[in-house]
Amino acid sequence: MKMGNQPFPLASREEHPEDTLIRLGTLEIGGRRPVVMAGPCSVEGRDALIDIALTLKHLGADVLRGGAFKPRSSPYSFQGLGEEGLKYLADARAITGMPVVSEVMEPQAVGLVAEYVDILQVGARSMQNYALLRAVGHSHRPVLLKRGFSNTVEEWLLAAEYILSAGNPNVILCERGIRTFETATRNTLDLNAVPVARYLSHLPVIVDPSHGTGYSRYVIPMARAAIAAGAHGLIVEVHPEPDKALSDGQQSLTPTEFRQMVSQIHKVHDAIEDFVVTSI
Amino acid sequence: MKMGNQPFPLASREEHPEDTLIRLGTLEIGGRRPVVMAGPCSVEGRDALIDIALTLKHLGADVLRGGAFKPRSSPYSFQGLGEEGLKYLADARAITGMPVVSEVMEPQAVGLVAEYVDILQVGARSMQNYALLRAVGHSHRPVLLKRGFSNTVEEWLLAAEYILSAGNPNVILCERGIRTFETATRNTLDLNAVPVARYLSHLPVIVDPSHGTGYSRYVIPMARAAIAAGAHGLIVEVHPEPDKALSDGQQSLTPTEFRQMVSQIHKVHDAIEDFVVTSI
Amino acid sequence: MKMGNQPFPLASREEHPEDTLIRLGTLEIGGRRPVVMAGPCSVEGRDALIDIALTLKHLGADVLRGGAFKPRSSPYSFQGLGEEGLKYLADARAITGMPVVSEVMEPQAVGLVAEYVDILQVGARSMQNYALLRAVGHSHRPVLLKRGFSNTVEEWLLAAEYILSAGNPNVILCERGIRTFETATRNTLDLNAVPVARYLSHLPVIVDPSHGTGYSRYVIPMARAAIAAGAHGLIVEVHPEPDKALSDGQQSLTPTEFRQMVSQIHKVHDAIEDFVVTSI
Amino acid sequence: MKMGNQPFPLASREEHPEDTLIRLGTLEIGGRRPVVMAGPCSVEGRDALIDIALTLKHLGADVLRGGAFKPRSSPYSFQGLGEEGLKYLADARAITGMPVVSEVMEPQAVGLVAEYVDILQVGARSMQNYALLRAVGHSHRPVLLKRGFSNTVEEWLLAAEYILSAGNPNVILCERGIRTFETATRNTLDLNAVPVARYLSHLPVIVDPSHGTGYSRYVIPMARAAIAAGAHGLIVEVHPEPDKALSDGQQSLTPTEFRQMVSQIHKVHDAIEDFVVTSI
């Protein structure tokens, strides 16, 4: 089970054969039913967020996603609404009852973000930000840990080990695409990571086909494939008018497409449910 | 639909909206029912081949695969049985009724291999062997064109264009894993290539999860995922005793695992059949 | 000069044609004479550090490097001596007169590290840690910004832009190897990045052949090549007894090898000095 | 010295400690003096070829390069002049006295190409075309073996082993860039491959900075770096009017730039000559 030289005893399935189940109210992440997290890339305004949240709840989303603090390659790009965005997310949760996930980018902000959201997201660029991993490890909130776009599965599990060893047992792994030479997709969504991570670890594994492919037309087939590969859920970007999104519109589903995706992944899940449990 | 600067008019879906359907007797490749190609990595002996072929036929395989000419990184590795191996494949076909696919590695050998097999395989290392592409383009046999392990989807479709423009319309695309930094799998099976190739082209697309992952324990989940992503079929390695295979034993399914795979992929297919047709 | 869609006006050579020159006492970084930074991977103890610092000073090093806070993939690996290590570095500077460079891993630690060191290093894993980039951007210390192991040159310059736009004009770019499929070296030192970064930007560019190759036997040839490509300097790991290093011994030069490297790179530099200035 | 599981006894330095020296008339490849191969990407016409050949000879080129059979991703791109191009190359050799190198793309063409040229080039796309490797292995002409753009150094040496084991001892290794995520260069010229290949093998190693970088402005610095890393020579594209080249104009040097390159690499070589011999 060891691939490199570095053990990850707390994340390892060898030492913890049972799947980890993370509970948020009545929601279970890591159980039999696939979890769907959805929302806009960035929180852009209170009314728009509440509108899309109500729609997504109605269409079968379990968790609302939305970026308040946005990691951007350029200092001149839109950096998100910050705490104001977190407040809108909290408002959307109060109205819809859906738990909320949002990214935290620095150790000092963990307390603030944890006040407003139910799941703390550590982004791909932060996967080896060890101070941040320790800080979310000291939080009582579950952590969604995105795989770095050039990190091995072993490094991903070692990053999870930082969080687990700081005292937080509730880590959700999220595959979101790696960097390769291919240019037809924004990244190369690496679905191999799903069975590999489930073989090596007991932690739940979800998949982000929006960032993973970068084009909305590939999101639904790759979402189906993720569930068929054994993923415990998905996180996708949805925007009422993708053309007008402040960021990542090209990869956002419309609400109609989202409804199709939910329907299809549940059919895939129903078809393979018994196999996944026994074959991994 | 154009990604780079180089058009592929014959391979392009834009110019040929209907899916290409390739018929081998009663078998259809590229139609609604997923096709399963299976067999040993290398043809190792006549009796063993016929035994496994009978087993595979019984368990639901549609096409028998087996290497007679083997591309090997080292000149000192087992290079395959050559024409003798082709004869065994033809014998297995005669006995089981299954069509046969095997690799051809050089232009001059196309005539010989085409005498014995039903589908000519162009391997990943040969994807840009233009003399070979032209030679199989002049053959009347369908061609299974594996994607090079560091080629873009656009280059893959341009390689298909070489075959199509030489007069052979029957090209089956096969994704088999790309090279990345990840070491937990032998290659990184790139399932994004399935919806991308189906979006850009009308040619059938199948997937090789055996070479794509390199470990038998990941073959079944990735086979399910391939079908869920919209693949028209699979090609997998099966060996009665993987530990004793002359090549690639680690990635070969046992017959029991193969039966499980067939059952599972058909359930996935049944669940999503209607969506694939309409959503791509 | 624009490669993607994101401008980096402060880092861009187009807008600032003159090379940036960073002065530390009498030392110039970014000028004609190549700068050599050297030292152990990790600070392991006060006496050992002072010993190697004296040796390196004698052998031609300009700046002493040494890790006090170490980014490690595993939470169970040696994490460095922390502030104690910084004190030893400051002691070594007091004794040798050499300026000191060491890594800072989180925004809150910038003040502490800046008290002890002359150049703040932002490591490869932190290249897109935007809070850290802003924090070092508010410091008065020059910053050595390592390229992330899967970041494009454009993203690297955008990371520099974060620092520059926060008010700190003294950024030194450092190429240290990227991730590829190759396994004969630890990383693939990308010397193309030297002329590309010098073409696109006015900032000094140095190269780390120790991390870039991972094997001491390749460090000297790649150090020569870096200078020939136009690099303004090098940062290398040196250990009196590489076999006994707590980290990265395999890639550390002995003092004897270091002396050879210094001699050789100065000969290369003397040979090409006039060309570099005029040809880039 | 073994990196993977596959030995390459004939190519290995362990078994053949002395550098291989290949002689073409009075020219030595693999000796102390760096060899410069230069010419247009494609042979475009007789007069133009002879003109540029005379110029290159005058400016210090040792070998004339020029493509007669061109490997092109698209069947619709210019495929080269074929045998007519070979004749022009032979004419240029007769007039200038320079030996000639040109690519051969298929086993059956080896005899034809070997009639006209002094060095047979196996292109990057053909590095694992085993039938071709065996065919050039049976030729009496030296072979320039380009590294595949996603092949490891070990696979490259195994490809050389195919040629050596077929009876041809005169193989020149040529690094020409690998595929990575970086987009600022056409490929990522991997100069690490120079010391790695020289450490593992006794064969001469040359570098192609034209294909390796894809932009003429980076060719000279990377040519200098290649020599500094220990390369035995270079192969570069030169065109009298790069803007009008039928292929690859963007990466072609003008004759003036070529003269600068030759001058600079000889200065680098003179500076480091003694070190390379003793340090690798």
JSON list of N, CA and C in Angstrom, two decimals, chain D residues 162-212:
[
{"chain": "D", "resi": 162, "resn": "TYR", "atom": "N", "xyz": [18.52, -0.87, -29.74]},
{"chain": "D", "resi": 162, "resn": "TYR", "atom": "CA", "xyz": [17.97, -1.57, -30.91]},
{"chain": "D", "resi": 162, "resn": "TYR", "atom": "C", "xyz": [18.92, -1.42, -32.10]},
{"chain": "D", "resi": 163, "resn": "ILE", "atom": "N", "xyz": [19.40, -0.18, -32.30]},
{"chain": "D", "resi": 163, "resn": "ILE", "atom": "CA", "xyz": [20.28, 0.09, -33.44]},
{"chain": "D", "resi": 163, "resn": "ILE", "atom": "C", "xyz": [21.63, -0.59, -33.25]},
{"chain": "D", "resi": 164, "resn": "LEU", "atom": "N", "xyz": [22.21, -0.44, -32.08]},
{"chain": "D", "resi": 164, "resn": "LEU", "atom": "CA", "xyz": [23.52, -1.03, -31.78]},
{"chain": "D", "resi": 164, "resn": "LEU", "atom": "C", "xyz": [23.47, -2.54, -31.91]},
{"chain": "D", "resi": 165, "resn": "SER", "atom": "N", "xyz": [22.38, -3.14, -31.39]},
{"chain": "D", "resi": 165, "resn": "SER", "atom": "CA", "xyz": [22.32, -4.61, -31.38]},
{"chain": "D", "resi": 165, "resn": "SER", "atom": "C", "xyz": [22.05, -5.17, -32.78]},
{"chain": "D", "resi": 166, "resn": "ALA", "atom": "N", "xyz": [21.64, -4.29, -33.70]},
{"chain": "D", "resi": 166, "resn": "ALA", "atom": "CA", "xyz": [21.49, -4.73, -35.09]},
{"chain": "D", "resi": 166, "resn": "ALA", "atom": "C", "xyz": [22.80, -4.60, -35.86]},
{"chain": "D", "resi": 167, "resn": "GLY", "atom": "N", "xyz": [23.83, -4.07, -35.21]},
{"chain": "D", "resi": 167, "resn": "GLY", "atom": "CA", "xyz": [25.15, -4.08, -35.84]},
{"chain": "D", "resi": 167, "resn": "GLY", "atom": "C", "xyz": [25.74, -2.73, -36.17]},
{"chain": "D", "resi": 168, "resn": "ASN", "atom": "N", "xyz": [25.00, -1.66, -35.94]},
{"chain": "D", "resi": 168, "resn": "ASN", "atom": "CA", "xyz": [25.51, -0.33, -36.27]},
{"chain": "D", "resi": 168, "resn": "ASN", "atom": "C", "xyz": [25.98, 0.36, -34.99]},
{"chain": "D", "resi": 169, "resn": "PRO", "atom": "N", "xyz": [27.29, 0.58, -34.84]},
{"chain": "D", "resi": 169, "resn": "PRO", "atom": "CA", "xyz": [27.79, 1.15, -33.58]},
{"chain": "D", "resi": 169, "resn": "PRO", "atom": "C", "xyz": [27.73, 2.67, -33.52]},
{"chain": "D", "resi": 170, "resn": "ASN", "atom": "N", "xyz": [27.36, 3.31, -34.64]},
{"chain": "D", "resi": 170, "resn": "ASN", "atom": "CA", "xyz": [27.50, 4.76, -34.73]},
{"chain": "D", "resi": 170, "resn": "ASN", "atom": "C", "xyz": [26.18, 5.48, -34.53]},
{"chain": "D", "resi": 171, "resn": "VAL", "atom": "N", "xyz": [25.82, 5.65, -33.28]},
{"chain": "D", "resi": 171, "resn": "VAL", "atom": "CA", "xyz": [24.57, 6.32, -32.93]},
{"chain": "D", "resi": 171, "resn": "VAL", "atom": "C", "xyz": [24.90, 7.64, -32.24]},
{"chain": "D", "resi": 172, "resn": "ILE", "atom": "N", "xyz": [24.26, 8.71, -32.71]},
{"chain": "D", "resi": 172, "resn": "ILE", "atom": "CA", "xyz": [24.38, 10.04, -32.10]},
{"chain": "D", "resi": 172, "resn": "ILE", "atom": "C", "xyz": [23.03, 10.33, -31.45]},
{"chain": "D", "resi": 173, "resn": "LEU", "atom": "N", "xyz": [23.03, 10.58, -30.16]},
{"chain": "D", "resi": 173, "resn": "LEU", "atom": "CA", "xyz": [21.80, 10.92, -29.45]},
{"chain": "D", "resi": 173, "resn": "LEU", "atom": "C", "xyz": [21.50, 12.40, -29.65]},
{"chain": "D", "resi": 174, "resn": "CYS", "atom": "N", "xyz": [20.23, 12.74, -29.83]},
{"chain": "D", "resi": 174, "resn": "CYS", "atom": "CA", "xyz": [19.87, 14.16, -30.01]},
{"chain": "D", "resi": 174, "resn": "CYS", "atom": "C", "xyz": [18.65, 14.52, -29.17]},
{"chain": "D", "resi": 175, "resn": "GLU", "atom": "N", "xyz": [18.87, 15.38, -28.18]},
{"chain": "D", "resi": 175, "resn": "GLU", "atom": "CA", "xyz": [17.78, 15.92, -27.35]},
{"chain": "D", "resi": 175, "resn": "GLU", "atom": "C", "xyz": [17.12, 17.05, -28.11]},
{"chain": "D", "resi": 176, "resn": "ARG", "atom": "N", "xyz": [15.75, 17.03, -28.18]},
{"chain": "D", "resi": 176, "resn": "ARG", "atom": "CA", "xyz": [15.06, 18.05, -28.97]},
{"chain": "D", "resi": 176, "resn": "ARG", "atom": "C", "xyz": [13.82, 18.61, -28.31]},
{"chain": "D", "resi": 177, "resn": "GLY", "atom": "N", "xyz": [13.71, 18.40, -27.00]},
{"chain": "D", "resi": 177, "resn": "GLY", "atom": "CA", "xyz": [12.57, 19.00, -26.28]},
{"chain": "D", "resi": 177, "resn": "GLY", "atom": "C", "xyz": [11.51, 17.97, -25.95]},
{"chain": "D", "resi": 178, "resn": "ILE", "atom": "N", "xyz": [10.94, 18.12, -24.78]},
{"chain": "D", "resi": 178, "resn": "ILE", "atom": "CA", "xyz": [9.89, 17.21, -24.32]},
{"chain": "D", "resi": 178, "resn": "ILE", "atom": "C", "xyz": [8.60, 17.99, -24.12]},
{"chain": "D", "resi": 179, "resn": "ARG", "atom": "N", "xyz": [7.52, 17.22, -23.95]},
{"chain": "D", "resi": 179, "resn": "ARG", "atom": "CA", "xyz": [6.21, 17.85, -23.76]},
{"chain": "D", "resi": 179, "resn": "ARG", "atom": "C", "xyz": [5.93, 18.08, -22.29]},
{"chain": "D", "resi": 180, "resn": "THR", "atom": "N", "xyz": [5.58, 19.30, -21.97]},
{"chain": "D", "resi": 180, "resn": "THR", "atom": "CA", "xyz": [5.17, 19.63, -20.61]},
{"chain": "D", "resi": 180, "resn": "THR", "atom": "C", "xyz": [3.96, 20.55, -20.72]},
{"chain": "D", "resi": 181, "resn": "PHE", "atom": "N", "xyz": [3.55, 21.07, -19.59]},
{"chain": "D", "resi": 181, "resn": "PHE", "atom": "CA", "xyz": [2.42, 22.00, -19.52]},
{"chain": "D", "resi": 181, "resn": "PHE", "atom": "C", "xyz": [2.82, 23.41, -19.98]},
{"chain": "D", "resi": 182, "resn": "GLU", "atom": "N", "xyz": [4.10, 23.71, -20.09]},
{"chain": "D", "resi": 182, "resn": "GLU", "atom": "CA", "xyz": [4.55, 25.08, -20.39]},
{"chain": "D", "resi": 182, "resn": "GLU", "atom": "C", "xyz": [4.16, 25.46, -21.82]},
{"chain": "D", "resi": 183, "resn": "THR", "atom": "N", "xyz": [3.71, 26.69, -22.00]},
{"chain": "D", "resi": 183, "resn": "THR", "atom": "CA", "xyz": [3.29, 27.13, -23.33]},
{"chain": "D", "resi": 183, "resn": "THR", "atom": "C", "xyz": [4.15, 28.27, -23.88]},
{"chain": "D", "resi": 184, "resn": "ALA", "atom": "N", "xyz": [5.07, 28.78, -23.08]},
{"chain": "D", "resi": 184, "resn": "ALA", "atom": "CA", "xyz": [5.91, 29.89, -23.56]},
{"chain": "D", "resi": 184, "resn": "ALA", "atom": "C", "xyz": [6.95, 29.41, -24.56]},
{"chain": "D", "resi": 185, "resn": "THR", "atom": "N", "xyz": [7.22, 28.11, -24.55]},
{"chain": "D", "resi": 185, "resn": "THR", "atom": "CA", "xyz": [8.10, 27.50, -25.54]},
{"chain": "D", "resi": 185, "resn": "THR", "atom": "C", "xyz": [7.31, 26.39, -26.24]},
{"chain": "D", "resi": 186, "resn": "ARG", "atom": "N", "xyz": [7.72, 26.07, -27.46]},
{"chain": "D", "resi": 186, "resn": "ARG", "atom": "CA", "xyz": [7.00, 25.05, -28.23]},
{"chain": "D", "resi": 186, "resn": "ARG", "atom": "C", "xyz": [7.13, 23.69, -27.55]},
{"chain": "D", "resi": 187, "resn": "ASN", "atom": "N", "xyz": [8.33, 23.35, -27.11]},
{"chain": "D", "resi": 187, "resn": "ASN", "atom": "CA", "xyz": [8.58, 22.19, -26.28]},
{"chain": "D", "resi": 187, "resn": "ASN", "atom": "C", "xyz": [9.43, 22.68, -25.11]},
{"chain": "D", "resi": 188, "resn": "THR", "atom": "N", "xyz": [9.75, 21.78, -24.19]},
{"chain": "D", "resi": 188, "resn": "THR", "atom": "CA", "xyz": [10.66, 22.12, -23.11]},
{"chain": "D", "resi": 188, "resn": "THR", "atom": "C", "xyz": [11.98, 21.41, -23.38]},
{"chain": "D", "resi": 189, "resn": "LEU", "atom": "N", "xyz": [12.96, 22.17, -23.89]},
{"chain": "D", "resi": 189, "resn": "LEU", "atom": "CA", "xyz": [14.27, 21.57, -24.16]},
{"chain": "D", "resi": 189, "resn": "LEU", "atom": "C", "xyz": [14.84, 21.07, -22.84]},
{"chain": "D", "resi": 190, "resn": "ASP", "atom": "N", "xyz": [15.13, 19.79, -22.76]},
{"chain": "D", "resi": 190, "resn": "ASP", "atom": "CA", "xyz": [15.53, 19.18, -21.49]},
{"chain": "D", "resi": 190, "resn": "ASP", "atom": "C", "xyz": [17.04, 18.99, -21.47]},
{"chain": "D", "resi": 191, "resn": "LEU", "atom": "N", "xyz": [17.76, 20.02, -21.03]},
{"chain": "D", "resi": 191, "resn": "LEU", "atom": "CA", "xyz": [19.22, 19.91, -21.03]},
{"chain": "D", "resi": 191, "resn": "LEU", "atom": "C", "xyz": [19.74, 18.96, -19.96]},
{"chain": "D", "resi": 192, "resn": "ASN", "atom": "N", "xyz": [18.91, 18.65, -18.96]},
{"chain": "D", "resi": 192, "resn": "ASN", "atom": "CA", "xyz": [19.31, 17.62, -18.00]},
{"chain": "D", "resi": 192, "resn": "ASN", "atom": "C", "xyz": [19.68, 16.33, -18.73]},
{"chain": "D", "resi": 193, "resn": "ALA", "atom": "N", "xyz": [19.02, 16.11, -19.86]},
{"chain": "D", "resi": 193, "resn": "ALA", "atom": "CA", "xyz": [19.26, 14.88, -20.61]},
{"chain": "D", "resi": 193, "resn": "ALA", "atom": "C", "xyz": [20.71, 14.77, -21.07]},
{"chain": "D", "resi": 194, "resn": "VAL", "atom": "N", "xyz": [21.40, 15.89, -21.20]},
{"chain": "D", "resi": 194, "resn": "VAL", "atom": "CA", "xyz": [22.80, 15.84, -21.65]},
{"chain": "D", "resi": 194, "resn": "VAL", "atom": "C", "xyz": [23.68, 15.17, -20.60]},
{"chain": "D", "resi": 195, "resn": "PRO", "atom": "N", "xyz": [23.77, 15.72, -19.38]},
{"chain": "D", "resi": 195, "resn": "PRO", "atom": "CA", "xyz": [24.63, 15.00, -18.42]},
{"chain": "D", "resi": 195, "resn": "PRO", "atom": "C", "xyz": [24.09, 13.63, -18.05]},
{"chain": "D", "resi": 196, "resn": "VAL", "atom": "N", "xyz": [22.78, 13.46, -18.05]},
{"chain": "D", "resi": 196, "resn": "VAL", "atom": "CA", "xyz": [22.23, 12.13, -17.71]},
{"chain": "D", "resi": 196, "resn": "VAL", "atom": "C", "xyz": [22.65, 11.11, -18.78]},
{"chain": "D", "resi": 197, "resn": "ALA", "atom": "N", "xyz": [22.46, 11.45, -20.04]},
{"chain": "D", "resi": 197, "resn": "ALA", "atom": "CA", "xyz": [22.82, 10.51, -21.10]},
{"chain": "D", "resi": 197, "resn": "ALA", "atom": "C", "xyz": [24.33, 10.27, -21.15]},
{"chain": "D", "resi": 198, "resn": "ARG", "atom": "N", "xyz": [25.10, 11.32, -20.88]},
{"chain": "D", "resi": 198, "resn": "ARG", "atom": "CA", "xyz": [26.56, 11.12, -20.89]},
{"chain": "D", "resi": 198, "resn": "ARG", "atom": "C", "xyz": [27.01, 10.29, -19.70]},
{"chain": "D", "resi": 199, "resn": "TYR", "atom": "N", "xyz": [26.29, 10.39, -18.60]},
{"chain": "D", "resi": 199, "resn": "TYR", "atom": "CA", "xyz": [26.64, 9.57, -17.43]},
{"chain": "D", "resi": 199, "resn": "TYR", "atom": "C", "xyz": [26.30, 8.10, -17.70]},
{"chain": "D", "resi": 200, "resn": "LEU", "atom": "N", "xyz": [25.17, 7.88, -18.32]},
{"chain": "D", "resi": 200, "resn": "LEU", "atom": "CA", "xyz": [24.70, 6.50, -18.51]},
{"chain": "D", "resi": 200, "resn": "LEU", "atom": "C", "xyz": [25.28, 5.84, -19.75]},
{"chain": "D", "resi": 201, "resn": "SER", "atom": "N", "xyz": [25.73, 6.63, -20.71]},
{"chain": "D", "resi": 201, "resn": "SER", "atom": "CA", "xyz": [26.12, 6.08, -22.01]},
{"chain": "D", "resi": 201, "resn": "SER", "atom": "C", "xyz": [27.40, 6.72, -22.53]},
{"chain": "D", "resi": 202, "resn": "HIS", "atom": "N", "xyz": [28.05, 6.01, -23.43]},
{"chain": "D", "resi": 202, "resn": "HIS", "atom": "CA", "xyz": [29.27, 6.48, -24.08]},
{"chain": "D", "resi": 202, "resn": "HIS", "atom": "C", "xyz": [28.98, 7.14, -25.43]},
{"chain": "D", "resi": 203, "resn": "LEU", "atom": "N", "xyz": [27.73, 7.19, -25.83]},
{"chain": "D", "resi": 203, "resn": "LEU", "atom": "CA", "xyz": [27.39, 7.71, -27.16]},
{"chain": "D", "resi": 203, "resn": "LEU", "atom": "C", "xyz": [27.44, 9.24, -27.17]},
{"chain": "D", "resi": 204, "resn": "PRO", "atom": "N", "xyz": [27.76, 9.84, -28.33]},
{"chain": "D", "resi": 204, "resn": "PRO", "atom": "CA", "xyz": [27.73, 11.30, -28.42]},
{"chain": "D", "resi": 204, "resn": "PRO", "atom": "C", "xyz": [26.32, 11.83, -28.24]},
{"chain": "D", "resi": 205, "resn": "VAL", "atom": "N", "xyz": [26.22, 13.02, -27.66]},
{"chain": "D", "resi": 205, "resn": "VAL", "atom": "CA", "xyz": [24.92, 13.65, -27.39]},
{"chain": "D", "resi": 205, "resn": "VAL", "atom": "C", "xyz": [24.93, 15.05, -27.98]},
{"chain": "D", "resi": 206, "resn": "ILE", "atom": "N", "xyz": [23.99, 15.32, -28.87]},
{"chain": "D", "resi": 206, "resn": "ILE", "atom": "CA", "xyz": [23.87, 16.69, -29.39]},
{"chain": "D", "resi": 206, "resn": "ILE", "atom": "C", "xyz": [22.48, 17.22, -29.05]},
{"chain": "D", "resi": 207, "resn": "VAL", "atom": "N", "xyz": [22.26, 18.50, -29.31]},
{"chain": "D", "resi": 207, "resn": "VAL", "atom": "CA", "xyz": [21.05, 19.17, -28.86]},
{"chain": "D", "resi": 207, "resn": "VAL", "atom": "C", "xyz": [20.46, 19.99, -30.00]},
{"chain": "D", "resi": 208, "resn": "ASP", "atom": "N", "xyz": [19.14, 19.99, -30.09]},
{"chain": "D", "resi": 208, "resn": "ASP", "atom": "CA", "xyz": [18.41, 20.75, -31.11]},
{"chain": "D", "resi": 208, "resn": "ASP", "atom": "C", "xyz": [17.61, 21.87, -30.43]},
{"chain": "D", "resi": 209, "resn": "PRO", "atom": "N", "xyz": [18.20, 23.04, -30.28]},
{"chain": "D", "resi": 209, "resn": "PRO", "atom": "CA", "xyz": [17.47, 24.12, -29.60]},
{"chain": "D", "resi": 209, "resn": "PRO", "atom": "C", "xyz": [16.41, 24.77, -30.47]},
{"chain": "D", "resi": 210, "resn": "SER", "atom": "N", "xyz": [16.39, 24.49, -31.76]},
{"chain": "D", "resi": 210, "resn": "SER", "atom": "CA", "xyz": [15.37, 25.10, -32.63]},
{"chain": "D", "resi": 210, "resn": "SER", "atom": "C", "xyz": [14.01, 24.46, -32.35]},
{"chain": "D", "resi": 211, "resn": "HIS", "atom": "N", "xyz": [13.93, 23.12, -32.47]},
{"chain": "D", "resi": 211, "resn": "HIS", "atom": "CA", "xyz": [12.68, 22.46, -32.11]},
{"chain": "D", "resi": 211, "resn": "HIS", "atom": "C", "xyz": [12.44, 22.52, -30.61]},
{"chain": "D", "resi": 212, "resn": "GLY", "atom": "N", "xyz": [13.53, 22.50, -29.85]},
{"chain": "D", "resi": 212, "resn": "GLY", "atom": "CA", "xyz": [13.40, 22.46, -28.39]},
{"chain": "D", "resi": 212, "resn": "GLY", "atom": "C", "xyz": [12.73, 23.68, -27.81]}
]
